[in-house]
Coordinates of C-alpha atoms and ligand atoms in Angstrom, one line a residue:
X73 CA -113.3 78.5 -34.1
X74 CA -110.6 76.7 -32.2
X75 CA -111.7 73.3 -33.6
X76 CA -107.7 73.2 -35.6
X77 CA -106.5 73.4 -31.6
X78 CA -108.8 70.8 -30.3
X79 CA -106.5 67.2 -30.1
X80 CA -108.0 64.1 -31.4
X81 CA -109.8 62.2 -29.1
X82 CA -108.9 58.5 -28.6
X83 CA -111.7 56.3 -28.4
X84 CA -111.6 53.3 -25.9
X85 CA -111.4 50.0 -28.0
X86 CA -114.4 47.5 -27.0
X87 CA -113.9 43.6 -28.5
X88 CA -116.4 40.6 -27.7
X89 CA -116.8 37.2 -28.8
X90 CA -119.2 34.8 -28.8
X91 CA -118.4 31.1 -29.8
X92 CA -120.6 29.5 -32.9
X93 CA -121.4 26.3 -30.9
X94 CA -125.5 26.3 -30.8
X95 CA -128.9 27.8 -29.6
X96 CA -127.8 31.3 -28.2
X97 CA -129.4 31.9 -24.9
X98 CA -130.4 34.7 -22.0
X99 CA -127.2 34.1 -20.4
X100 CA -125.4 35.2 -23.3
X101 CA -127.9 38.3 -23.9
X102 CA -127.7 39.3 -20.4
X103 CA -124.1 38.5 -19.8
X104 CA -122.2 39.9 -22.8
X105 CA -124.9 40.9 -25.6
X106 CA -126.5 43.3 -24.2
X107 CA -123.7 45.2 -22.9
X108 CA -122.3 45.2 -26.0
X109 CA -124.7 46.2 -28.4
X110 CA -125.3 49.6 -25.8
X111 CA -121.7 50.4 -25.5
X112 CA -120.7 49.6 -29.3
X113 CA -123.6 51.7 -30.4
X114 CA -122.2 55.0 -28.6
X115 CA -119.7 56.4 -30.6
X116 CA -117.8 56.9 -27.4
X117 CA -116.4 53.4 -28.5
X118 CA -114.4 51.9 -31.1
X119 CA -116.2 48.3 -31.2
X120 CA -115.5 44.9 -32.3
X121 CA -117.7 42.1 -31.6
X122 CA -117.0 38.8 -33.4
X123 CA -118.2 35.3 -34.1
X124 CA -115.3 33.1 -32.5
X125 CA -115.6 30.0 -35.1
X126 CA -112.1 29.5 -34.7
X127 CA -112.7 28.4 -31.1
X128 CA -115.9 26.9 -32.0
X129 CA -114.0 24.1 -33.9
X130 CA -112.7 23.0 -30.2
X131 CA -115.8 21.2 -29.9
X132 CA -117.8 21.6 -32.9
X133 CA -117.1 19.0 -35.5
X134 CA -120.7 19.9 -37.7
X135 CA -120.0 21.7 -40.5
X136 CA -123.2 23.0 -41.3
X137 CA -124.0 23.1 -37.3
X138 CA -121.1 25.9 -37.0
X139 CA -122.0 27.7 -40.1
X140 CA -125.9 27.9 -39.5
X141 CA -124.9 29.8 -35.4
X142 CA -122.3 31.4 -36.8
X143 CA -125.2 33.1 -38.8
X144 CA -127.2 32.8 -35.9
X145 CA -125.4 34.8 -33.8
X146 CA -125.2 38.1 -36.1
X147 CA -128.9 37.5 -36.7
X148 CA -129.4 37.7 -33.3
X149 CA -127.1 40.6 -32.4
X150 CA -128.9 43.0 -35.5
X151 CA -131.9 41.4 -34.7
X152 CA -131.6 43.0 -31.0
X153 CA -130.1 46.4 -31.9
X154 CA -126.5 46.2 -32.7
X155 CA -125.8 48.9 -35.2
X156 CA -123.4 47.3 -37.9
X157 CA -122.3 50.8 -39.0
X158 CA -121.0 51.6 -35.7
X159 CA -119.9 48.2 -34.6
X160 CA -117.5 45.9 -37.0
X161 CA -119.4 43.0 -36.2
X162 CA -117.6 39.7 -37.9
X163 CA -116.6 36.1 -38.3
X164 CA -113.2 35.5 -36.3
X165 CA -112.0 33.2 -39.1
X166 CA -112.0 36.2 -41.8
X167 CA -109.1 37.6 -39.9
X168 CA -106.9 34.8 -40.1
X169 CA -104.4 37.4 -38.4
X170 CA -106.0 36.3 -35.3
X171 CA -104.7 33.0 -35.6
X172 CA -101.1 34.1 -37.0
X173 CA -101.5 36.3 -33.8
X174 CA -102.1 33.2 -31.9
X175 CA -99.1 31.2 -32.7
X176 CA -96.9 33.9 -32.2
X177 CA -98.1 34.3 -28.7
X178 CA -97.8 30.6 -27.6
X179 CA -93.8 31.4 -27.7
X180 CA -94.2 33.3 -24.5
X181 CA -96.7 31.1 -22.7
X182 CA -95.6 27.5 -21.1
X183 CA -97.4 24.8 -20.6
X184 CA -98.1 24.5 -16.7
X185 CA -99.6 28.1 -17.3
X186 CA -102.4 26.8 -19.4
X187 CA -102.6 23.8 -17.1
X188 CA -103.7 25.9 -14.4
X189 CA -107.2 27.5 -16.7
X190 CA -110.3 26.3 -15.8
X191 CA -111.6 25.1 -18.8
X192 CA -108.5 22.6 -19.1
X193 CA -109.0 21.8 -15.5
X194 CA -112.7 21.0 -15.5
X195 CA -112.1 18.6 -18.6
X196 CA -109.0 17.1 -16.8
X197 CA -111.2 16.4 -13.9
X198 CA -114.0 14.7 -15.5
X199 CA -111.2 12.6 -17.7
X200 CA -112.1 13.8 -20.9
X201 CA -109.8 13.9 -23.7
X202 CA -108.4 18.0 -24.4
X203 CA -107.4 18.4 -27.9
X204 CA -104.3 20.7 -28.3
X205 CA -107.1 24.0 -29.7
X206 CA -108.7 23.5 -26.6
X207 CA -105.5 23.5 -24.9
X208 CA -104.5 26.8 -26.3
X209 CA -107.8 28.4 -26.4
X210 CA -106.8 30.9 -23.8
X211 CA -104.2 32.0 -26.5
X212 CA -106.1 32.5 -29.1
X213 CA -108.6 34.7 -27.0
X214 CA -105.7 36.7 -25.7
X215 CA -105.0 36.9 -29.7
X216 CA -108.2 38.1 -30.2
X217 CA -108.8 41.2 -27.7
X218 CA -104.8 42.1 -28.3
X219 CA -104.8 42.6 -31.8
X220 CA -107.4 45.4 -31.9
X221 CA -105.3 47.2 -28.7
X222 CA -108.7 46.4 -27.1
X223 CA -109.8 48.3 -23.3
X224 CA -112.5 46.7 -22.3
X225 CA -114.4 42.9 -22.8
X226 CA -118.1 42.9 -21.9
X227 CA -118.2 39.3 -20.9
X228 CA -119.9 37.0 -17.9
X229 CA -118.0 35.7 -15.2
X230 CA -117.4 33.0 -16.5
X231 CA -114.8 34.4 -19.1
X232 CA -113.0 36.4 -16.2
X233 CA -109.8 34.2 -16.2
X234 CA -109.6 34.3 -20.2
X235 CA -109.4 38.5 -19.7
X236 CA -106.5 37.7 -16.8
X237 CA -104.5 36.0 -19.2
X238 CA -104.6 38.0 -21.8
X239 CA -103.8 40.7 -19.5
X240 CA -100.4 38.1 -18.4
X241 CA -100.2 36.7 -22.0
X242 CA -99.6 41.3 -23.0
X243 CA -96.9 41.6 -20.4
X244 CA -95.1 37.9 -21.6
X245 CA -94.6 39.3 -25.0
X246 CA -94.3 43.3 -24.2
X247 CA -91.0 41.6 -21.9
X248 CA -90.0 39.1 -24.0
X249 CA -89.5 41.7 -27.1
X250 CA -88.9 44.9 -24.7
X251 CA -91.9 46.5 -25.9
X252 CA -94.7 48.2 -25.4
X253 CA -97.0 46.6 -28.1
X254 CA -99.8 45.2 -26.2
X255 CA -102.0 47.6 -23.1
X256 CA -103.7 45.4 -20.7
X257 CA -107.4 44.8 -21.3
X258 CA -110.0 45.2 -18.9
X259 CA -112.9 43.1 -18.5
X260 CA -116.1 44.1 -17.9
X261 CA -118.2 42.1 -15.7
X262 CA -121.8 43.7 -15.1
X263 CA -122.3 42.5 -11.4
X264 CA -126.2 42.1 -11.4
X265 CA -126.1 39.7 -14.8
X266 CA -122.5 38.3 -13.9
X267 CA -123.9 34.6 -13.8
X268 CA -127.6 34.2 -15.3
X269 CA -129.2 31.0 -13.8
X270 CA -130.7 28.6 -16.3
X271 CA -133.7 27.0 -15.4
X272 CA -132.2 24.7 -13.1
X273 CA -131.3 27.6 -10.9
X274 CA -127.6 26.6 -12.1
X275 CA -125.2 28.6 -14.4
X276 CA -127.1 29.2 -18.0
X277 CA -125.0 26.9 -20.1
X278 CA -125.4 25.2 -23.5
X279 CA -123.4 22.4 -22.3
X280 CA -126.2 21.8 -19.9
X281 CA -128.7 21.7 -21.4
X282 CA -130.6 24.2 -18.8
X283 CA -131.1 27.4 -21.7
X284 CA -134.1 29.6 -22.4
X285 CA -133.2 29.8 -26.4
X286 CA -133.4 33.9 -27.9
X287 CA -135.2 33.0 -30.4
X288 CA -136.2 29.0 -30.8
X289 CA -139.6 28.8 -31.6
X290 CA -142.1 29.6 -29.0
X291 CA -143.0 26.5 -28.0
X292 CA -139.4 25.7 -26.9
X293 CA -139.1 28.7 -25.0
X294 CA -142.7 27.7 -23.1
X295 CA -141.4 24.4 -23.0
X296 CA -137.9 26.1 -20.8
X297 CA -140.0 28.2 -18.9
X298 CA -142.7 25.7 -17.8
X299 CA -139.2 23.5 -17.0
X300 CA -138.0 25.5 -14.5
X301 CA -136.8 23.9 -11.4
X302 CA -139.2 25.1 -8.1
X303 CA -139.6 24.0 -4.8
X304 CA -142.8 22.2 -3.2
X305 CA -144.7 25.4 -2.2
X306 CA -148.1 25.8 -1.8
X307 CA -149.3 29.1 -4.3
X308 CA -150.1 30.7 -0.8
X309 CA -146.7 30.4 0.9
X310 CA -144.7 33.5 1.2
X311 CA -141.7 32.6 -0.6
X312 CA -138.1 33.9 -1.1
X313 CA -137.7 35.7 -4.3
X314 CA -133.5 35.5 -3.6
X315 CA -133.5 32.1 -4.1
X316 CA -135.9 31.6 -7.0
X317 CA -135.0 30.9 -10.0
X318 CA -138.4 32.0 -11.9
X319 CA -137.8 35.4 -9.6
X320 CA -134.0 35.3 -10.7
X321 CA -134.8 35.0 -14.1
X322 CA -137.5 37.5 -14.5
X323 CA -135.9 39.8 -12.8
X324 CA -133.4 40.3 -15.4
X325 CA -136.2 41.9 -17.8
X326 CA -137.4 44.5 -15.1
X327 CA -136.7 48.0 -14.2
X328 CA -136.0 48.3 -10.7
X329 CA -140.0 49.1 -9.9
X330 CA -141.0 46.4 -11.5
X331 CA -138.6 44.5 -10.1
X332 CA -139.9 45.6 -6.6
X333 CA -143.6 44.7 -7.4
X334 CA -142.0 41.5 -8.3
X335 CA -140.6 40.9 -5.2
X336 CA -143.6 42.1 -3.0
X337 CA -145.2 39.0 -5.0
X338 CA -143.2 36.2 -4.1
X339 CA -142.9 37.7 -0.3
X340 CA -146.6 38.2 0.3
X341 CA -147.9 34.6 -0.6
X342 CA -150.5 33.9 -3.3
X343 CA -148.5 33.9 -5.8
X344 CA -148.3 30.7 -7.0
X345 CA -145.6 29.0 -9.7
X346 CA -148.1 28.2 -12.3
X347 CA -149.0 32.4 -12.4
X348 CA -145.2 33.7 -11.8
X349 CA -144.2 31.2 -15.3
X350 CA -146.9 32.4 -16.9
X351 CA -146.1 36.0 -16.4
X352 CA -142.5 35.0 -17.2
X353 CA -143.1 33.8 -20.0
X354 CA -145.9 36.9 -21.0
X355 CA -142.6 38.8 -20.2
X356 CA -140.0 36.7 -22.9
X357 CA -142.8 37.2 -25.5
X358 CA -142.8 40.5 -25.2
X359 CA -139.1 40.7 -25.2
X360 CA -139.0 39.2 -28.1
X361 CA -141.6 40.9 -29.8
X362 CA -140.6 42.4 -33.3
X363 CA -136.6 41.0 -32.4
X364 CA -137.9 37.3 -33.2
X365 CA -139.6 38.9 -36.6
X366 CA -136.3 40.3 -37.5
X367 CA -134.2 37.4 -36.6
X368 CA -136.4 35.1 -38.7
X369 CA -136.6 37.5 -41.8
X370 CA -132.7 37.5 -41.5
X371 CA -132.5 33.9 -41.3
X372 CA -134.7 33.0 -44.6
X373 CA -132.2 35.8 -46.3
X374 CA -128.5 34.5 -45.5
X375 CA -126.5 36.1 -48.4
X376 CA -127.8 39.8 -46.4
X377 CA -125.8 38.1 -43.2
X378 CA -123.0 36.9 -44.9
X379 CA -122.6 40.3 -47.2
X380 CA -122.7 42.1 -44.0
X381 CA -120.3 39.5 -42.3
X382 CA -117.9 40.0 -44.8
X383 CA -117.9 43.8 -45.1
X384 CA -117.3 43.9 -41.4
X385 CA -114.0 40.9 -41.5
X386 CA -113.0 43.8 -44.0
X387 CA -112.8 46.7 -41.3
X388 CA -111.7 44.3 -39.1
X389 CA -108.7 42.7 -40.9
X390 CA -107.6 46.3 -41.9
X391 CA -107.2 46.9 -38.4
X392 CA -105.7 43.3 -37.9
X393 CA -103.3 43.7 -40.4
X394 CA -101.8 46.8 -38.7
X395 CA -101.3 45.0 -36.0
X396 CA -99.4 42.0 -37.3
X397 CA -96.7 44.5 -39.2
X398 CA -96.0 45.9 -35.9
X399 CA -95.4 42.6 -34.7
X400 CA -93.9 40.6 -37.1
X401 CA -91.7 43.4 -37.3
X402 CA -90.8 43.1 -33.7
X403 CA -90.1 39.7 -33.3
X404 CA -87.8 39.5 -36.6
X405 CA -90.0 38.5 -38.9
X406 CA -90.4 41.7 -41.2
Ligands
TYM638 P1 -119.4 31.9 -24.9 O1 -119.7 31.7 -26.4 O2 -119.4 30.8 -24.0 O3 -120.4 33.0 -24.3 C1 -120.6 34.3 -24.9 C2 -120.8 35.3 -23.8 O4 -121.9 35.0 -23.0 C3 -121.5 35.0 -21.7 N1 -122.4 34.0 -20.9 C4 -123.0 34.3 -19.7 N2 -123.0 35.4 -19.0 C5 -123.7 35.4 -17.8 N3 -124.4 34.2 -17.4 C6 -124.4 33.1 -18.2 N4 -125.1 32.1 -17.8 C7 -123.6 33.1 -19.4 N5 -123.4 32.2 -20.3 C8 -122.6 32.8 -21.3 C9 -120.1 34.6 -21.6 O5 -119.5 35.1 -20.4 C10 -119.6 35.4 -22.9 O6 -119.3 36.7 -22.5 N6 -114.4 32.4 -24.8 C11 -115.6 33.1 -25.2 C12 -115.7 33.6 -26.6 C13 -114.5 34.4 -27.0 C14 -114.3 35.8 -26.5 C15 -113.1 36.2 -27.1 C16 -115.0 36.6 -25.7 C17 -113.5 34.1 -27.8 N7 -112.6 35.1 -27.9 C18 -112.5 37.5 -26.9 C19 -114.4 37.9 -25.4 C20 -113.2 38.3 -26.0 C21 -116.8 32.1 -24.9 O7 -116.7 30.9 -25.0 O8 -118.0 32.7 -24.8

């Protein structure tokens, strides 16, 4: 009865990106998928998670390459649970507001700024050649979580200093223009999954070539797990489940009692690498149980992906649009 009293509640604004650049992996299920799919499905949320093909093109110079993960990727995040009613899931490049957004921005940012991000820096380091999008990337991203007034960014670790500048890259322009357009984004960094381990007990990373793929075929995925990198052990050692990568991995799929019976494994001896891949790998295939169906039905049925893509670029650019009359009217352009 006191419903016309009650104020409107303001939902937080969740936004995530992954970039169409190849065989998604557990790093980014674990890392940023995951998280994603379980916050954007609670209506507590108002959620955006996107395809960044505009970022993609950094390094991806195959057209069909970027199209086929671009379709990939929301294959894989309906095929694990993301629920497109409740979450505008999209292609980056059917806003092209983001990349209006973008240019805007790189009036407040200077160039020793985006010297100092990592991703520059690493390429600087091994003398490799940065073109100017990779340059700017972190502008673009801070385009992309500002437009939608965005909270919070489910991401890994890795994508920590992208969240920092857009937090700077909101207070450059909010000065610049003396106003209070942009509010500072928050990332959010789950601390257990913060950095999955490929199977070379480094960082997951398609770059290096260390993945366990979603959903390549299952010999591929056997083929990763049987690759993983182990020690010279005898199967009755007692071994250190902290610094094994097959324990590390596993691990991830567990509930804390499993993960516990896990562990009592690895420290009690007889428990030898051959057995803890195989269960591993018992444990992906059952992860991927009735996801890997999905995924492939989606696959062999495209124009469903795309129809869905484009209905969600069409909440999103609503959204985007809003955004951009604020601005351009801000900074003289309207
Ligand atoms: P990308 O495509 O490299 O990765 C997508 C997500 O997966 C996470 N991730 C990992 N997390 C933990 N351990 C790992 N081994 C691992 N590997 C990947 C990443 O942290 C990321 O969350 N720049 C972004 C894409 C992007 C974006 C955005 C993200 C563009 N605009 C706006 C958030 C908001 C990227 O390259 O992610």
């Amino acid at each position: 009865m006191f419903e016309f009293f009650s104020k409107p509640t303001y939902k937080k604004v969740l936004l995530s990106g992954i970039q169409s650049t190849g065989t998604l992996h557990f790093g980014n299920y674990f890392g940023a998928m995951k998280q994603n799919i379980e916050l954007g499905n609670d209506d507590a949320f108002d959620s955006y998670v996107f395809i960044a093909d505009y970022h993609a093109l950094t390094t991806v110079k195959d057209k069909e390459a970027l199209h086929r993960s671009a379709l990939e990727i929301a294959a894989a995040y309906i095929a694990c649970g993301l629920d497109t009613n409740k979450v505008t899931l999209f292609r980056q490049s059917s806003v092209p507001e983001h990349a209006e957004l973008a240019v805007i921005l790189n009036n407040v940012v200077t160039m020793p700024y985006l010297m100092r991000a990592h991703a520059f820096k690493d390429h600087e380091a091994k003398n490799q050649e940065v073109n100017v999008g990779l340059f700017c990337y972190p502008v673009l991203m801070a385009a992309d979580i500002l437009m939608y007034k965005t909270d919070v960014v489910p991401v890994g670790q890795d994508q920590k200093q992208h969240i920092e500048y857009a937090r700077d890259i909101a207070g450059f322009y909010n000065r610049a223009w003396n106003v209070e357009q942009f509010k500072l984004p928050q990332d959010l960094i789950m601390k257990d999954v913060a950095v999955v381990p490929g199977v070379d007990g480094e960082k997951m990373s398609k770059s290096k070539g260390n993945v366990i793929s979603l959903f390549g075929d299952d010999a591929e995925v056997k083929k990763a797990v049987m690759g993983i990198v182990t020690d010279s052990a005898h199967p009755d050692d007692k071994k250190n489940p902290d610094t094994n990568t097959i324990f590390n991995i596993h691990k991830l799929f567990l509930t804390h009692a499993e993960i516990d019976a896990l562990r009592a494994k690895f420290e009690q001896g007889g428990y030898g690498y051959k057995q803890a891949k195989d269960e591993l790998l018992e444990t992906i295939m059952k992860w991927r149980m009735g996801k890997k169906e999905t995924f492939d039905k989606l696959m062999s049925n495209p124009s469903k992906i795309e129809a869905l893509l484009e209905e969600g670029g069409k909440r999103a650019r609503v959204r985007a649009q809003q955004t951009m009359k604020e601005v351009r009217t801000q900074v003289g352009l309207e």
